[in-house]
Short mmCIF file of C-alpha atoms in Angstrom, two decimals:
data_model
loop_
_atom_site.label_atom_id
_atom_site.label_comp_id
_atom_site.label_asym_id
_atom_site.label_seq_id
_atom_site.Cartn_x
_atom_site.Cartn_y
_atom_site.Cartn_z
CA MET A 1 20.67 -12.32 162.26
CA ARG A 2 22.81 -9.43 161.47
CA HIS A 3 24.33 -8.35 164.75
CA LEU A 4 24.94 -11.68 166.13
CA ILE A 5 26.85 -13.34 165.58
CA LEU A 6 27.17 -12.26 167.32
CA PHE A 7 25.84 -14.33 167.28
CA SER A 8 28.01 -14.90 164.99
CA PHE A 9 30.16 -16.59 166.67
CA LEU A 10 31.54 -13.54 168.11
CA LEU A 11 33.33 -15.63 170.68
CA LEU A 12 35.05 -18.35 168.77
CA SER A 13 38.02 -18.53 171.01
CA THR A 14 40.95 -16.41 172.18
CA THR A 15 42.96 -17.87 169.40
CA LEU A 16 40.68 -16.29 166.90
CA THR A 17 40.50 -12.90 168.32
CA CYS A 18 44.06 -11.96 167.75
CA ALA A 19 44.45 -9.23 165.19
CA GLN A 20 46.75 -10.44 162.45
CA THR A 21 47.11 -9.86 158.70
CA PHE A 22 46.44 -12.52 156.15
CA THR A 23 50.15 -12.99 155.67
CA GLN A 24 50.71 -13.28 159.38
CA TRP A 25 48.07 -16.03 159.69
CA ARG A 26 49.76 -17.79 156.80
CA ASP A 27 53.08 -17.58 158.61
CA SER A 28 51.38 -18.86 161.79
CA LEU A 29 49.94 -21.78 159.90
CA LYS A 30 53.37 -22.69 158.53
CA THR A 31 54.84 -22.66 161.98
CA LEU A 32 52.03 -24.85 163.36
CA ASN A 33 52.41 -27.30 160.52
CA ARG A 34 56.14 -27.68 161.28
CA GLN A 35 55.56 -28.13 164.93
CA ALA A 36 52.69 -30.59 164.26
CA ALA A 37 55.09 -32.68 162.11
CA LEU A 38 57.40 -32.98 165.10
CA TYR A 39 54.67 -33.68 167.57
CA PRO A 40 51.88 -35.44 165.62
CA ASP A 41 50.03 -36.51 168.72
CA SER A 42 49.60 -32.96 170.09
CA LEU A 43 45.87 -32.09 170.02
CA GLU A 44 46.80 -28.58 171.13
CA LEU A 45 48.84 -28.02 167.94
CA GLN A 46 46.02 -29.54 165.83
CA LEU A 47 43.47 -27.21 167.45
CA GLY A 48 45.79 -24.35 166.69
CA LYS A 49 45.89 -25.34 163.06
CA ALA A 50 42.11 -25.56 162.86
CA ALA A 51 41.70 -22.17 164.50
CA VAL A 52 44.10 -20.59 161.90
CA ASN A 53 42.35 -22.45 159.11
CA LEU A 54 39.10 -20.72 160.22
CA GLN A 55 40.83 -17.35 160.16
CA LEU A 56 41.95 -17.99 156.61
CA LEU A 57 38.40 -19.16 155.65
CA GLU A 58 39.80 -22.60 154.91
CA TRP A 59 36.70 -24.42 156.01
CA GLU A 60 37.45 -27.86 154.58
CA ASP A 61 40.94 -27.87 155.99
CA ALA A 62 39.56 -26.93 159.39
CA ILE A 63 36.97 -29.72 159.21
CA ARG A 64 39.61 -32.34 158.31
CA THR A 65 41.82 -31.29 161.17
CA CYS A 66 38.83 -31.40 163.57
CA ASN A 67 37.86 -34.82 162.27
CA ASP A 68 41.37 -36.08 163.15
CA ILE A 69 41.15 -34.54 166.58
CA LEU A 70 37.67 -36.10 167.20
CA THR A 71 39.01 -39.50 166.11
CA LYS A 72 41.47 -39.29 168.94
CA ASP A 73 39.19 -37.44 171.44
CA ASN A 74 35.59 -37.96 170.58
CA ASN A 75 34.42 -35.30 173.12
CA ASN A 76 36.82 -32.53 172.35
CA LEU A 77 34.63 -29.47 172.70
CA SER A 78 36.91 -27.10 170.80
CA ALA A 79 36.99 -29.40 167.83
CA LEU A 80 33.24 -29.76 167.87
CA TYR A 81 32.85 -25.96 168.02
CA TYR A 82 35.32 -25.28 165.29
CA ARG A 83 33.83 -27.93 162.98
CA ALA A 84 30.34 -26.62 163.55
CA TYR A 85 31.51 -23.08 162.68
CA ALA A 86 33.15 -24.30 159.47
CA ASN A 87 30.11 -26.39 158.41
CA ASN A 88 27.79 -23.43 158.94
CA ASN A 89 30.06 -21.38 156.59
CA LEU A 90 29.68 -24.16 154.00
CA ARG A 91 25.86 -24.13 154.58
CA ARG A 92 25.99 -27.64 156.00
CA HIS A 93 23.64 -26.52 158.78
CA GLU A 94 22.42 -29.96 159.72
CA LEU A 95 25.97 -31.06 160.41
CA ALA A 96 26.72 -27.91 162.35
CA LYS A 97 23.49 -28.49 164.38
CA ASN A 98 24.60 -32.01 165.29
CA ASP A 99 28.04 -30.75 166.58
CA TYR A 100 26.48 -27.78 168.58
CA GLU A 101 23.91 -30.14 170.14
CA ARG A 102 26.65 -32.56 171.21
CA PHE A 103 28.54 -29.65 172.66
CA VAL A 104 25.67 -28.32 174.60
CA SER A 105 24.79 -31.74 175.97
CA MET A 106 28.29 -31.89 177.53
CA SER A 107 28.58 -28.20 178.46
CA PRO A 108 25.08 -26.84 178.86
CA ARG A 109 26.15 -23.46 180.28
CA ASN A 110 28.36 -22.51 177.39
CA MET A 111 27.05 -19.22 175.88
CA GLU A 112 28.97 -19.38 172.68
CA ALA A 113 27.79 -22.95 171.79
CA ARG A 114 24.17 -22.11 172.60
CA LEU A 115 24.32 -18.96 170.50
CA GLY A 116 25.82 -20.96 167.67
CA LEU A 117 23.09 -23.51 168.01
CA ALA A 118 20.40 -20.85 168.04
CA TYR A 119 21.86 -19.30 164.90
CA THR A 120 21.97 -22.70 163.16
CA TYR A 121 18.34 -23.36 164.03
CA THR A 122 17.37 -20.17 162.30
CA LYS A 123 19.24 -21.33 159.19
CA LEU A 124 17.19 -24.55 159.32
CA ASP A 125 13.95 -22.52 159.68
CA ARG A 126 13.53 -23.81 163.21
CA ASN A 127 12.77 -20.45 164.75
CA ILE A 128 10.95 -21.76 167.80
CA ASP A 129 13.91 -23.97 168.66
CA ALA A 130 16.15 -20.87 168.22
CA LEU A 131 13.93 -18.93 170.49
CA ASN A 132 14.04 -21.57 173.17
CA GLU A 133 17.81 -21.59 173.10
CA THR A 134 18.04 -17.84 173.59
CA SER A 135 15.41 -18.04 176.32
CA THR A 136 17.60 -20.66 178.05
CA LEU A 137 20.51 -18.40 177.74
CA ILE A 138 18.61 -15.49 179.33
CA GLU A 139 17.84 -17.71 182.25
CA LEU A 140 21.54 -18.68 182.52
CA TYR A 141 22.99 -15.15 181.90
CA PRO A 142 20.25 -12.63 182.92
CA ASP A 143 22.79 -9.78 183.04
CA SER A 144 24.06 -10.28 179.40
CA SER A 145 22.86 -7.83 176.71
CA ILE A 146 24.14 -10.32 174.11
CA VAL A 147 21.48 -12.95 174.82
CA TYR A 148 18.66 -10.41 174.93
CA GLU A 149 19.81 -9.03 171.58
CA ALA A 150 20.04 -12.54 170.16
CA ARG A 151 16.45 -13.25 171.11
CA ALA A 152 15.29 -9.92 169.78
CA GLU A 153 16.82 -10.67 166.36
CA ILE A 154 14.95 -14.01 166.17
CA GLU A 155 11.68 -12.29 167.25
CA LYS A 156 12.21 -9.60 164.63
CA ASN A 157 12.63 -12.36 161.97
CA MET A 158 9.39 -13.84 163.15
CA LYS A 159 7.70 -10.46 163.02
CA ALA A 160 7.05 -10.59 166.74
CA TYR A 161 7.99 -6.90 166.94
CA ASP A 162 6.59 -6.03 170.38
CA ALA A 163 8.59 -8.92 171.91
CA ALA A 164 11.73 -7.78 169.98
CA LEU A 165 11.36 -4.25 171.24
CA TYR A 166 10.97 -5.47 174.82
CA ASP A 167 14.20 -7.53 174.49
CA LEU A 168 16.07 -4.79 172.91
CA ASP A 169 15.04 -2.45 175.78
CA GLU A 170 16.36 -5.09 178.19
CA ALA A 171 19.65 -5.31 176.16
CA ILE A 172 19.95 -1.54 176.23
CA LYS A 173 19.49 -1.45 179.93
CA ARG A 174 22.59 -3.74 180.26
CA ASP A 175 24.64 -2.01 177.62
CA PRO A 176 23.38 1.59 177.20
CA LYS A 177 26.23 2.74 175.02
CA ASN A 178 25.88 0.10 172.35
CA SER A 179 24.82 1.92 169.22
CA ASP A 180 23.88 -1.30 167.45
CA LEU A 181 21.19 -2.02 169.91
CA PHE A 182 19.64 1.36 169.42
CA VAL A 183 19.86 0.98 165.60
CA SER A 184 18.08 -2.37 165.82
CA LYS A 185 15.28 -0.74 167.86
CA VAL A 186 14.97 2.20 165.50
CA GLU A 187 14.76 -0.16 162.48
CA ILE A 188 11.76 -1.89 164.00
CA LEU A 189 10.03 1.38 165.08
CA ILE A 190 10.48 2.79 161.58
CA LEU A 191 9.16 -0.49 160.10
CA LEU A 192 6.13 0.11 162.31
CA ASN A 193 5.85 3.67 161.13
CA ARG A 194 6.56 4.96 164.67
CA LYS A 195 9.06 7.62 163.63
CA LYS A 196 8.51 9.85 166.65
CA ASP A 197 9.36 6.87 168.96
CA ALA A 198 12.35 6.11 166.73
CA LYS A 199 13.67 9.67 167.05
CA ASN A 200 13.23 9.48 170.83
CA ALA A 201 15.29 6.27 170.80
CA LEU A 202 18.04 7.97 168.92
CA ASP A 203 17.94 10.87 171.36
CA GLU A 204 18.25 8.43 174.21
CA ALA A 205 21.32 6.87 172.52
CA VAL A 206 22.92 10.25 172.24
CA ARG A 207 22.19 11.01 175.93
CA ASN A 208 23.85 7.71 176.82
CA GLY A 209 27.04 8.67 175.04
CA VAL A 210 26.55 7.40 171.47
CA PRO A 211 28.15 9.97 169.12
CA ARG A 212 25.29 11.72 167.29
CA GLY A 213 27.32 11.79 164.11
CA THR A 214 27.15 7.94 163.87
CA LEU A 215 23.32 8.14 163.86
CA LEU A 216 22.73 10.89 161.34
CA GLU A 217 21.48 8.35 158.69
CA TRP A 218 18.84 7.13 161.12
CA TYR A 219 17.78 10.64 162.16
CA LYS A 220 17.06 11.34 158.45
CA LYS A 221 14.86 8.27 158.23
CA CYS A 222 12.77 9.51 161.14
CA LYS A 223 11.60 12.65 159.32
#
């Protein structure tokens, strides 16, 4: 599911969205380790360590830290989320699924966890379950383009192209300047040999403010 992740875990946490270099993340980890040594019972510091481990792609270290946190606080949502994310990156999808399901059972309206669970279901070839998760998200967040895009990606993988096109149109209504949405739509239309419709979709994107230059490759494919 290319654009997700968005789905991809596009929304790990505010801790993970800070733009830092690899060296800066390393320095942050050293600082957190020193602080954690002084305050070993601080779950906040441990969560900070796990978040930085994820930024550094240190999946096993993140999992160990989350395990320690969950030993002290069995229902810590952040630790469950981080551990699921790390396990998915290690292709331990069943373990990731278990953590996401626990998270959702405690916080059923959380978009990020449900997106993560839907993604994990696709990795386990449980596309119907993934579809159900995204449908639930659409009920919860009907104004979100992200959840429509997520369902469209699953439908595309299932070759349910008409349904995917419908959901992409709904996503575009909510985020008309998102070039990725138009590209996803054009990909499907070209796959269906509907090149005229694909070109019309590109023209619509340009009218909505997407720079034409970013779409030249796709215009060529419509010829």
